[in-house]
mmCIF file of C-alpha atoms in Angstrom:
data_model
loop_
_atom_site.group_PDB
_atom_site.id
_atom_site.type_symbol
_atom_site.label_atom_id
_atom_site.label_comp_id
_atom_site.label_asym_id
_atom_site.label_seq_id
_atom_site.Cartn_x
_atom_site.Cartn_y
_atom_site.Cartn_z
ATOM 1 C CA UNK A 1 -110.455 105.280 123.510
ATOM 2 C CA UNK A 2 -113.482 107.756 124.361
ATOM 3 C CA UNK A 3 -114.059 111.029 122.108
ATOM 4 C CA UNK A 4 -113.918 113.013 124.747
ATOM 5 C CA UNK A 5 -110.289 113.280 126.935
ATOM 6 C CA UNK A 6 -110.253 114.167 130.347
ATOM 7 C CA UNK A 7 -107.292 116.077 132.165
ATOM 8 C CA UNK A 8 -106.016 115.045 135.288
ATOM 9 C CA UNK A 9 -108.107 117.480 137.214
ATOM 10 C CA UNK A 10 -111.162 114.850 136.263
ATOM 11 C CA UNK A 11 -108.985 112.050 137.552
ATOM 12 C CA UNK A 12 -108.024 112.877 140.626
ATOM 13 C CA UNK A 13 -112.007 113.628 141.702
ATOM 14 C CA UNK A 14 -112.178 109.771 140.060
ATOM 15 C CA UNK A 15 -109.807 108.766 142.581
ATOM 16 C CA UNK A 16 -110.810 111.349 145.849
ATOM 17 C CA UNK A 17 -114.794 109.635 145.862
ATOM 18 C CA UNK A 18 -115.716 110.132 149.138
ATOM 19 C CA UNK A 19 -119.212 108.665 150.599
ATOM 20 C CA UNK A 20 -120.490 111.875 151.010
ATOM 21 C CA UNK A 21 -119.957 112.871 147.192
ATOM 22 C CA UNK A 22 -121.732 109.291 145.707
ATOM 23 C CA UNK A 23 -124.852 110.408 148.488
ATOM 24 C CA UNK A 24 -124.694 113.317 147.506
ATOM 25 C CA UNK A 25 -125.305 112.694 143.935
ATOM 26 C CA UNK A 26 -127.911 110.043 144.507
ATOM 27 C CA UNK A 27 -130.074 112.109 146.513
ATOM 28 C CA UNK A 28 -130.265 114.983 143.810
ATOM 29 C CA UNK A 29 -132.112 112.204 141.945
ATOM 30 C CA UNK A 30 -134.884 112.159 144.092
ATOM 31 C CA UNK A 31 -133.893 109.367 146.211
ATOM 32 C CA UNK A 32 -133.320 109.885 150.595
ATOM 33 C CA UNK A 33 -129.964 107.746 151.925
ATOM 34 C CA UNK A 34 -130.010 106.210 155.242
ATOM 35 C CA UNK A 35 -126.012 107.268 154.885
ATOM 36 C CA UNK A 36 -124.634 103.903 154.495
ATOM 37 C CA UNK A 37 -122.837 103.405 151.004
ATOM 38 C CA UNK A 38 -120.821 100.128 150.669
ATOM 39 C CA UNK A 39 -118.137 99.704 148.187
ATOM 40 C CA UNK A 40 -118.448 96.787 145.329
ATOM 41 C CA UNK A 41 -115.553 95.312 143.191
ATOM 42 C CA UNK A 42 -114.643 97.030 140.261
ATOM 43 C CA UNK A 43 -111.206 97.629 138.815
ATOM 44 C CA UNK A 44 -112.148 99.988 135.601
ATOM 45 C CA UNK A 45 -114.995 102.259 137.393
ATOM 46 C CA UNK A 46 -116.303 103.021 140.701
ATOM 47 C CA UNK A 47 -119.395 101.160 141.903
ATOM 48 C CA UNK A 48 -121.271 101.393 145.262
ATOM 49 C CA UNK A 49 -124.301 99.993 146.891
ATOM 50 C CA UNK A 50 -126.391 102.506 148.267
ATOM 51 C CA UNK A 51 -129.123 102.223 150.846
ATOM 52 C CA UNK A 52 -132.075 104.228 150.792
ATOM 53 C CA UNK A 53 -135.731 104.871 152.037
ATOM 54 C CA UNK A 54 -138.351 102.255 150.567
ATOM 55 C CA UNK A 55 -142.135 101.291 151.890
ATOM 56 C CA UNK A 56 -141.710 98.053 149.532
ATOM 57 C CA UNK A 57 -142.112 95.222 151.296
ATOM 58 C CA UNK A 58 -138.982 93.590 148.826
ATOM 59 C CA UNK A 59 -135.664 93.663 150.503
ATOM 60 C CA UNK A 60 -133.641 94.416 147.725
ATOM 61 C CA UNK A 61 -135.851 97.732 146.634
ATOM 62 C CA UNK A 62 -134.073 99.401 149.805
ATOM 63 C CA UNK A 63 -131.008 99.748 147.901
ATOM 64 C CA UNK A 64 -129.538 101.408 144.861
ATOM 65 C CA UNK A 65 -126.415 100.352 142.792
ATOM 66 C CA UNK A 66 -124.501 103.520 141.997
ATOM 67 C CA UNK A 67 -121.696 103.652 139.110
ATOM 68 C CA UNK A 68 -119.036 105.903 138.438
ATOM 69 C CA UNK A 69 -117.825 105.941 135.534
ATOM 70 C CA UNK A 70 -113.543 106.390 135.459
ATOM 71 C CA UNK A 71 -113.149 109.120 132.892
ATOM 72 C CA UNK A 72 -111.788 109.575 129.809
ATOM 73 C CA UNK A 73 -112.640 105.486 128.777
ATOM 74 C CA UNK A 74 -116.526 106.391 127.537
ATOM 75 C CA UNK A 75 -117.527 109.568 126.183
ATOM 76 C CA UNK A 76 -121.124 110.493 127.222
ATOM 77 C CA UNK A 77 -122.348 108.913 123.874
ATOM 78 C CA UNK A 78 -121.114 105.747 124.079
ATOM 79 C CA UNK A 79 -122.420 104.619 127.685
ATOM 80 C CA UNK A 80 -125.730 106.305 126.075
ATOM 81 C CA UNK A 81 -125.280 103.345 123.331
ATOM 82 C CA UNK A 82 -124.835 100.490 126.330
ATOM 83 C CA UNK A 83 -127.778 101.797 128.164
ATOM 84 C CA UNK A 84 -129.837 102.170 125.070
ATOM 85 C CA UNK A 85 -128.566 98.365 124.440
ATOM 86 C CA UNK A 86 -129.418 97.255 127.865
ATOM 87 C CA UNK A 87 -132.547 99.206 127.903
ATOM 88 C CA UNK A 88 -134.139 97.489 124.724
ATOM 89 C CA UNK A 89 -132.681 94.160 125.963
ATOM 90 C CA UNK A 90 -134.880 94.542 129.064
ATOM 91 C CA UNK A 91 -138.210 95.583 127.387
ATOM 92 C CA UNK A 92 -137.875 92.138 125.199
ATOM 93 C CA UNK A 93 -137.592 90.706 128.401
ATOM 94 C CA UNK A 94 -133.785 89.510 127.941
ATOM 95 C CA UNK A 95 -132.231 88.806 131.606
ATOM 96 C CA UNK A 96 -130.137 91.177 131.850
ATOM 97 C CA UNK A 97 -130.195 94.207 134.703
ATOM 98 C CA UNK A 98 -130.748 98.160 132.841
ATOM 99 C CA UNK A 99 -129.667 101.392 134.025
ATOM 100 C CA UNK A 100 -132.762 103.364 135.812
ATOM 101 C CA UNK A 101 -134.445 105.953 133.510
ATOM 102 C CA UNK A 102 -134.977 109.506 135.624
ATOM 103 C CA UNK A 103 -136.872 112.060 133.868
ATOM 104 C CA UNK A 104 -136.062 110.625 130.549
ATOM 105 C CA UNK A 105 -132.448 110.427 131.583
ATOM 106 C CA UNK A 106 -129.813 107.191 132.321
ATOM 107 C CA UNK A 107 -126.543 108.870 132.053
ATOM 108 C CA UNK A 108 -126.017 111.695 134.754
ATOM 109 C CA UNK A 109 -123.302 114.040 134.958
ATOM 110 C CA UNK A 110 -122.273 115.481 138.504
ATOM 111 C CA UNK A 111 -121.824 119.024 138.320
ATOM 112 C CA UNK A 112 -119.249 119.424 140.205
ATOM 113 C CA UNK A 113 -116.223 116.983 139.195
ATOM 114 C CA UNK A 114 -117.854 116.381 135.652
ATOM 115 C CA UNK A 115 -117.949 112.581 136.024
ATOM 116 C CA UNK A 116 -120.682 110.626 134.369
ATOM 117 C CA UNK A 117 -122.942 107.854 136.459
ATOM 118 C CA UNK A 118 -125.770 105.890 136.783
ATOM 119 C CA UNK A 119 -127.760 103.905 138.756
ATOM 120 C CA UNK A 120 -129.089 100.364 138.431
ATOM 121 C CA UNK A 121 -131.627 98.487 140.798
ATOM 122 C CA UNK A 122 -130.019 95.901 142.939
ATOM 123 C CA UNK A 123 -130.917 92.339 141.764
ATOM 124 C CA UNK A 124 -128.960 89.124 143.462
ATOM 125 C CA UNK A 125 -127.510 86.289 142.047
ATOM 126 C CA UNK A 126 -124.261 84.152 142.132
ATOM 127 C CA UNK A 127 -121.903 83.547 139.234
ATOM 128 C CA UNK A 128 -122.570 79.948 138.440
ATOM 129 C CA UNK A 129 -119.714 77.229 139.401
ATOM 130 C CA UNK A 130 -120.085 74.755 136.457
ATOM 131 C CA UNK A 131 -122.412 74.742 133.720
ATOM 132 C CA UNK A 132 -124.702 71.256 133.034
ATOM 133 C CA UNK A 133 -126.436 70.528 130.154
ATOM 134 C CA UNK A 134 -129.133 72.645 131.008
ATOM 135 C CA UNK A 135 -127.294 75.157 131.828
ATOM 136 C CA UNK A 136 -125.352 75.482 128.338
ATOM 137 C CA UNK A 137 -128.754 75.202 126.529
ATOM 138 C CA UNK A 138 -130.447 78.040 128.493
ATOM 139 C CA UNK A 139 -126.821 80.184 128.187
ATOM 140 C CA UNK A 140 -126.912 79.465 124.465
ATOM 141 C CA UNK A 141 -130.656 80.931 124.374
ATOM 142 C CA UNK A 142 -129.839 83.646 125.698
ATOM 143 C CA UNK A 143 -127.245 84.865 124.250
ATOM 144 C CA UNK A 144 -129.302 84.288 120.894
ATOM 145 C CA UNK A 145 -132.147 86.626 122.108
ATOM 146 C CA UNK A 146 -129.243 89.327 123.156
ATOM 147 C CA UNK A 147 -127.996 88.942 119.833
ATOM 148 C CA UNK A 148 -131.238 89.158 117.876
ATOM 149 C CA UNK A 149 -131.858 92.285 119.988
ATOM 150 C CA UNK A 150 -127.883 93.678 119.075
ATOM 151 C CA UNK A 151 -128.568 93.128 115.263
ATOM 152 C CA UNK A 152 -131.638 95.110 115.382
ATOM 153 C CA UNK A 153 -129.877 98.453 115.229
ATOM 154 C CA UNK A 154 -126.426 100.017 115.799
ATOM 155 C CA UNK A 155 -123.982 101.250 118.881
ATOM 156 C CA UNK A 156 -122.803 104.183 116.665
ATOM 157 C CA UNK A 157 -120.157 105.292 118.800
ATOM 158 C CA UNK A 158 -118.836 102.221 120.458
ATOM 159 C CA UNK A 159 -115.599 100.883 119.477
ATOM 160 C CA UNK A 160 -115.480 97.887 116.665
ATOM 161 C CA UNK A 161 -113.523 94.534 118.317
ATOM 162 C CA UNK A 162 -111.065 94.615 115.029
ATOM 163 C CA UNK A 163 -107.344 93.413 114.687
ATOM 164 C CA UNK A 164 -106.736 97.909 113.456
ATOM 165 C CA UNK A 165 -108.602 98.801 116.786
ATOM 166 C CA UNK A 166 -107.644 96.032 119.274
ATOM 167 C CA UNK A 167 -104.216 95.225 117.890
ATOM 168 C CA UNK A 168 -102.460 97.952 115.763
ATOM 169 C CA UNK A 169 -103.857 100.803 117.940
ATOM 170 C CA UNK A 170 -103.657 99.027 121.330
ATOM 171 C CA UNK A 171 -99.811 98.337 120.058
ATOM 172 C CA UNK A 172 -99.149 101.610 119.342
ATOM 173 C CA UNK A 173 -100.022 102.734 122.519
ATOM 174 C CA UNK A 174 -97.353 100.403 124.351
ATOM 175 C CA UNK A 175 -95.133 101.705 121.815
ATOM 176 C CA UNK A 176 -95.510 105.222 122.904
ATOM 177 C CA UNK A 177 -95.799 104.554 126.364
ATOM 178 C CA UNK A 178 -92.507 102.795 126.641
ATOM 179 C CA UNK A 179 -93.523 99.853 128.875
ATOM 180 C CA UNK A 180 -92.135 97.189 126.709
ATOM 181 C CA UNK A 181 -88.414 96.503 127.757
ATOM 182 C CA UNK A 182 -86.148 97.534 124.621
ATOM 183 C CA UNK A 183 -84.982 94.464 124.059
ATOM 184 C CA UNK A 184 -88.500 92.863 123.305
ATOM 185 C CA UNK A 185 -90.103 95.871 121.858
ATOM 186 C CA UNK A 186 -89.260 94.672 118.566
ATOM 187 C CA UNK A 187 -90.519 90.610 118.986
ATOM 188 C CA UNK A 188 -93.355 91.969 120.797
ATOM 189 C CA UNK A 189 -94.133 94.570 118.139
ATOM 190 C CA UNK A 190 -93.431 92.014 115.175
ATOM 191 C CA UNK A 191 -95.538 89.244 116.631
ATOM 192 C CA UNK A 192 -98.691 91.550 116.830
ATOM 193 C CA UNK A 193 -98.342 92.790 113.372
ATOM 194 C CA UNK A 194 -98.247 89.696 112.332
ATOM 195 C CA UNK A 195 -101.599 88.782 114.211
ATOM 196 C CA UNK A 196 -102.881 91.305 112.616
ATOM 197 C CA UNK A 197 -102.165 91.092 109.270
ATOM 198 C CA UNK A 198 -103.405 87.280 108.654
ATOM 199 C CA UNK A 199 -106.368 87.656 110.967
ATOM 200 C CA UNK A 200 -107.964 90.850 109.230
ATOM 201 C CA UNK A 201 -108.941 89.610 106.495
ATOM 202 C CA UNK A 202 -111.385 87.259 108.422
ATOM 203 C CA UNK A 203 -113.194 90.109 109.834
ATOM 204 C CA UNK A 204 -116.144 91.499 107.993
ATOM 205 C CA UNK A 205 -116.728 94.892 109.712
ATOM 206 C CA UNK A 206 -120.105 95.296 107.678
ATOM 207 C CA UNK A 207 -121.995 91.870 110.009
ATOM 208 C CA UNK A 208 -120.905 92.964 113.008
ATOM 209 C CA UNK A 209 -123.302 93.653 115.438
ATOM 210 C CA UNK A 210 -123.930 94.944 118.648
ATOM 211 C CA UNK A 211 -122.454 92.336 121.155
ATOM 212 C CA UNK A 212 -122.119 92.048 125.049
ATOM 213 C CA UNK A 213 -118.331 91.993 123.999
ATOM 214 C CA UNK A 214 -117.003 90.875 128.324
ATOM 215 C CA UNK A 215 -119.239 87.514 128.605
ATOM 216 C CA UNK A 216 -117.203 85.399 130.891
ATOM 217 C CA UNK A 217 -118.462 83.244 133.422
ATOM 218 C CA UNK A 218 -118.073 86.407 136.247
ATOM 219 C CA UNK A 219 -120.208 88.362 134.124
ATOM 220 C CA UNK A 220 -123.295 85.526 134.162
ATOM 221 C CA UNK A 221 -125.256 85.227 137.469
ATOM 222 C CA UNK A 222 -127.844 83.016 138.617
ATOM 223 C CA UNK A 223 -130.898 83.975 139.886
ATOM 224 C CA UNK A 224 -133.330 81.547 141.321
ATOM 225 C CA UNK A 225 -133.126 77.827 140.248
ATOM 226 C CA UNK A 226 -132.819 77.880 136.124
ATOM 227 C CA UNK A 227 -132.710 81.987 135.164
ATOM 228 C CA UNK A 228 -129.076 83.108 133.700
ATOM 229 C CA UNK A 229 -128.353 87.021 133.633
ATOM 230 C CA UNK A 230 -126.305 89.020 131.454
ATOM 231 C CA UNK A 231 -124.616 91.559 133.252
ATOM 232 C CA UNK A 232 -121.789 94.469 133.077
ATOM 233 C CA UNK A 233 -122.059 95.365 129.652
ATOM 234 C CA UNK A 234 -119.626 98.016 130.099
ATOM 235 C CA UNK A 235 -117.163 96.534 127.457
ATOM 236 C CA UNK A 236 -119.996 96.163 124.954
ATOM 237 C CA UNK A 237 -118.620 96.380 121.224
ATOM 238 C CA UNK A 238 -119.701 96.208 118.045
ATOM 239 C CA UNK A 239 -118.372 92.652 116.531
ATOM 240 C CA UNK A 240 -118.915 89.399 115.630
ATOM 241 C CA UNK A 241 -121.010 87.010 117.538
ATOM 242 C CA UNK A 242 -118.542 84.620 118.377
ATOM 243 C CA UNK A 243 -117.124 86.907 121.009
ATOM 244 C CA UNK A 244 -119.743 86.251 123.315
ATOM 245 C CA UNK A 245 -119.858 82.564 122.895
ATOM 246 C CA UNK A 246 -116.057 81.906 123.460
ATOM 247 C CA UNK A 247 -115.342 83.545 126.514
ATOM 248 C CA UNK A 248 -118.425 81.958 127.922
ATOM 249 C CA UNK A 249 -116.442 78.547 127.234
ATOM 250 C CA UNK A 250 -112.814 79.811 126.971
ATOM 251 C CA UNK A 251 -111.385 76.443 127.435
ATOM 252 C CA UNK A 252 -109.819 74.346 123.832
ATOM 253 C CA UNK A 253 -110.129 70.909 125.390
ATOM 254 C CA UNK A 254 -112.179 68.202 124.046
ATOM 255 C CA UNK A 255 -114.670 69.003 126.993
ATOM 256 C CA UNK A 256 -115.321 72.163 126.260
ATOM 257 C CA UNK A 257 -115.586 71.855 122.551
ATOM 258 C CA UNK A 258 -118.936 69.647 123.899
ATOM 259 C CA UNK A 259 -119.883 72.147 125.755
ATOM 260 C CA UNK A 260 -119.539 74.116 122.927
ATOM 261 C CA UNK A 261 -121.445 72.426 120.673
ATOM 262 C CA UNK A 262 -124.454 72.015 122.839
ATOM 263 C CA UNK A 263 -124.512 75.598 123.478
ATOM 264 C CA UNK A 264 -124.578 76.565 119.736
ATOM 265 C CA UNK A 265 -127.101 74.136 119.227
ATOM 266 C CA UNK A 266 -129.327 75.559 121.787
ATOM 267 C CA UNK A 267 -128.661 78.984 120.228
ATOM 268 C CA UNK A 268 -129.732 78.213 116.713
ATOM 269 C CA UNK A 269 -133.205 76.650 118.083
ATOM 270 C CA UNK A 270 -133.686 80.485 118.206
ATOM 271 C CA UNK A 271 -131.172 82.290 115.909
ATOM 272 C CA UNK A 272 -128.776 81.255 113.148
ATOM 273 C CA UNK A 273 -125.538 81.072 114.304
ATOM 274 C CA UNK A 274 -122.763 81.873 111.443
ATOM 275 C CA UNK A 275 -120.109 79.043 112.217
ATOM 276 C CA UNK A 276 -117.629 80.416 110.280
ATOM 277 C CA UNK A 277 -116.899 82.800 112.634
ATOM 278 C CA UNK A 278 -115.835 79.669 114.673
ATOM 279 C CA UNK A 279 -112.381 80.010 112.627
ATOM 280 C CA UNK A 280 -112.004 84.097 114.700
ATOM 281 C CA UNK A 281 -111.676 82.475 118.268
ATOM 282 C CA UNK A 282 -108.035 82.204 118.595
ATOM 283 C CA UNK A 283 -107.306 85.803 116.949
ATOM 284 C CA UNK A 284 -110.347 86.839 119.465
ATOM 285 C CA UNK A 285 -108.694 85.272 122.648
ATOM 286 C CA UNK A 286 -105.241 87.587 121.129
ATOM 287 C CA UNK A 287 -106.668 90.840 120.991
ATOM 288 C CA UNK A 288 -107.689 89.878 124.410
ATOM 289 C CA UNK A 289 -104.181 89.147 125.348
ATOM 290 C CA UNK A 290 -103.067 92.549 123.352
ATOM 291 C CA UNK A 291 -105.921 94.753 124.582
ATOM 292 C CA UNK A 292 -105.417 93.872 128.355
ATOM 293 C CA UNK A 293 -101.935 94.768 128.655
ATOM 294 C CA UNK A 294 -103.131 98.017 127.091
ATOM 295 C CA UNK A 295 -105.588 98.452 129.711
ATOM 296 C CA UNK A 296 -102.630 97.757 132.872
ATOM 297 C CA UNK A 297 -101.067 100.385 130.897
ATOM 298 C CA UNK A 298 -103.263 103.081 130.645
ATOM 299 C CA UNK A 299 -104.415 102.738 134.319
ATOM 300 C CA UNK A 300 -100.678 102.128 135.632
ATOM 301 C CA UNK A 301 -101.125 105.649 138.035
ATOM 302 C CA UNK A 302 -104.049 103.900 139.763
ATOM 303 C CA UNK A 303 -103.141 102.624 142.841
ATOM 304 C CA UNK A 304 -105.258 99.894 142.625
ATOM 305 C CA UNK A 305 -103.538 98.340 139.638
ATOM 306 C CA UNK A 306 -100.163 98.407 140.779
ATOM 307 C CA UNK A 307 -101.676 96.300 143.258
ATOM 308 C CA UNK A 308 -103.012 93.856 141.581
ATOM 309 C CA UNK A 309 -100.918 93.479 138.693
ATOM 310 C CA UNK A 310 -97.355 93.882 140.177
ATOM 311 C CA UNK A 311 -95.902 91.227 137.533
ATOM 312 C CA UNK A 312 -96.698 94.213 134.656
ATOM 313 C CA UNK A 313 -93.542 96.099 135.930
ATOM 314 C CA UNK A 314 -91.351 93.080 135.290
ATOM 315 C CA UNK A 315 -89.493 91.922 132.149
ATOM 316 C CA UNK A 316 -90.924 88.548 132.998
ATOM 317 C CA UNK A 317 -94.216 89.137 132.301
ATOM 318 C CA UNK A 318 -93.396 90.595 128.435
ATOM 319 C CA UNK A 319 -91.263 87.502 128.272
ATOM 320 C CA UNK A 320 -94.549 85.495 128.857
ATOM 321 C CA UNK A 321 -96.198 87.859 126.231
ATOM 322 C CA UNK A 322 -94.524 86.983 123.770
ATOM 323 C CA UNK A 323 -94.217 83.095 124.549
ATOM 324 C CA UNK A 324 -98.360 83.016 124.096
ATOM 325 C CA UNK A 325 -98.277 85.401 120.851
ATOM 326 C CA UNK A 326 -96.133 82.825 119.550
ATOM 327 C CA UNK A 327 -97.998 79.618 120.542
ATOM 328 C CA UNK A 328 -101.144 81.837 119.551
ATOM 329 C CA UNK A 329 -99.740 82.907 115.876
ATOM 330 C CA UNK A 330 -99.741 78.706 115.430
ATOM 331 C CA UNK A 331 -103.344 78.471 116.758
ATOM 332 C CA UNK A 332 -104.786 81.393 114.377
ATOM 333 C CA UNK A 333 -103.085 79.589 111.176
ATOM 334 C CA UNK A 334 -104.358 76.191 112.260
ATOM 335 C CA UNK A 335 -107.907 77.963 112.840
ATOM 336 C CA UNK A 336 -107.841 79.887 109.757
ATOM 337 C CA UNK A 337 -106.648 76.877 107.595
ATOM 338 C CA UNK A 338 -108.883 74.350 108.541
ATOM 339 C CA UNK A 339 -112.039 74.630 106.429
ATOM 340 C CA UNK A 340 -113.459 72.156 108.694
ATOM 341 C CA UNK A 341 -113.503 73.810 112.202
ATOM 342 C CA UNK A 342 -117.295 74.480 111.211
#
């Protein structure tokens, strides 16, 4: 996916992080660690909270939030483009939480093992357990001002969320890779052409813009009583707006398509939305589906995966693959047939 491949000399330091290596690279920033360095949930990348020496009278300002980022996903220029995102997004005063800028720098590169990180300040919050009314309207604000901010200029090297790039080349990897059992390879491989082929014509490549491209509900904290932020733009594309608005409400029940609706409507008291991009949700929510067991794939050799996704090693779960493409194929010709989804 990146420009720039890594061997597996660059891995294994991914994987051998030690406590003394994150410190280490934190305090040739400037900062002094008290030595204690807690780990934080991530699958894709390595993340840490990291205390340090502060005279601010704020709690949180005692602490760091150190990423690592797993190489060979992001070439150096592309996180540039998400902290350049993030970094504008902050400075118009859009909640979200941007990389710290040392000596003109967000994007480090230890020396030693050649991996890139960063470090963000640590801000609390809680992922929100249902949305009200209010909620939805302030959500739907919000992501209007990110967007406004993401069509003001380009992620030049960030991938484009397209059926060639999410489907045909994610494909192609399984393909290569061998993890589809025979004897569905060719269903499996059939169905996602297939995907591909009626959905692309839907996608115009020339209004896409730059989008948070991961914004589900674990990727939207509260903070305080009615402030929503934006965070872990690590997945940010360049696409169509619609991206962000479905996987804040994933659901296709009558109740979400309410909350739905008041969302959009709370988004176009400050932007235009284009609603018919309404019609790309269901060949949105299939790339998903496609991209993800692309991603199992490619980080199969990580402990940590064959942890959590055990079911990937079974025929079962292609099985179950290609039940959805199927019942997903029906969706995206209903949604791209009905001229009055919008």
């Amino acid at each position: 996916m990146a420009t720039q491949t890594w061997g597996d000399k660059e891995t294994q330091f991914f994987y051998e992080l030690s406590p003394e290596k994150i410190l280490s690279c934190v305090e040739s920033l400037g900062f002094k660690t008290t030595g204690r360095a807690m780990v934080l949930n991530s699958m894709e990348n390595r993340v840490y909270e990291i205390e340090i020496y502060s005279d601010s009278p704020n709690p949180s300002e005692h602490f760091l939030i150190s990423k690592f980022y797993r190489p060979g996903r992001w070439s150096k220029e592309q996180i540039q483009d998400e902290h350049d995102f993030l970094l504008e997004l902050d400075e118009s005063e859009v909640p979200v939480i941007a990389p710290l800028v040392i000596d003109g720098q967000s994007v480090f590169t230890d020396e030693v093992s050649g991996l890139y990180y960063c470090l963000f300040p640590k801000k609390g919050g809680r992922a929100p357990d249902e949305m009200n009314i209010d909620d939805l309207e302030i959500l739907g604000r919000t992501l209007a001002r990110l967007h406004t901010i993401g069509a003001s200029n380009k992620a030049e090297h960030r991938l484009k969320i397209t059926p060639q790039v999410y489907g045909r080349q994610n494909l192609n990897y399984l393909l290569n890779a061998k993890v589809i059992p025979s004897h569905l390879e060719k269903t499996y491989n059939d169905l996602v052409l297939e995907v591909c082929n009626i959905s692309e014509p839907y996608f115009n490549e020339e209004k896409f813009i730059r989008i948070h491209g991961d914004c589900h509900l674990g990727n939207i904290i509260r903070r305080g009583d009615a402030s929503f932020h934006l965070i872990d733009l690590d997945d940010m594309v360049m696409g169509p707006e619609v991206q962000d608005i479905w996987l804040s409400i994933p659901g296709v029940d009558q109740y979400a398509l309410q909350d739905r609706a008041i969302l959009l409507e709370a988004y176009e008291s400050m932007r235009p939305f284009p609603r018919e991009q309404l019609k790309l949700i269901e060949s949105l929510r299939t790339l998903r589906f496609i991209h993800f067991s692309a991603w199992i794939s490619k980080r199969w050799e990580d402990p940590a995966f064959k942890l959590h996704f055990p079911q990937f090693a079974e025929h079962h779960y292609w099985e179950i693959q290609i039940q959805d493409l199927r019942s997903q194929l029906e969706l995206i010709n209903n949604s791209l047939n009905n001229q009055y989804l919008y």
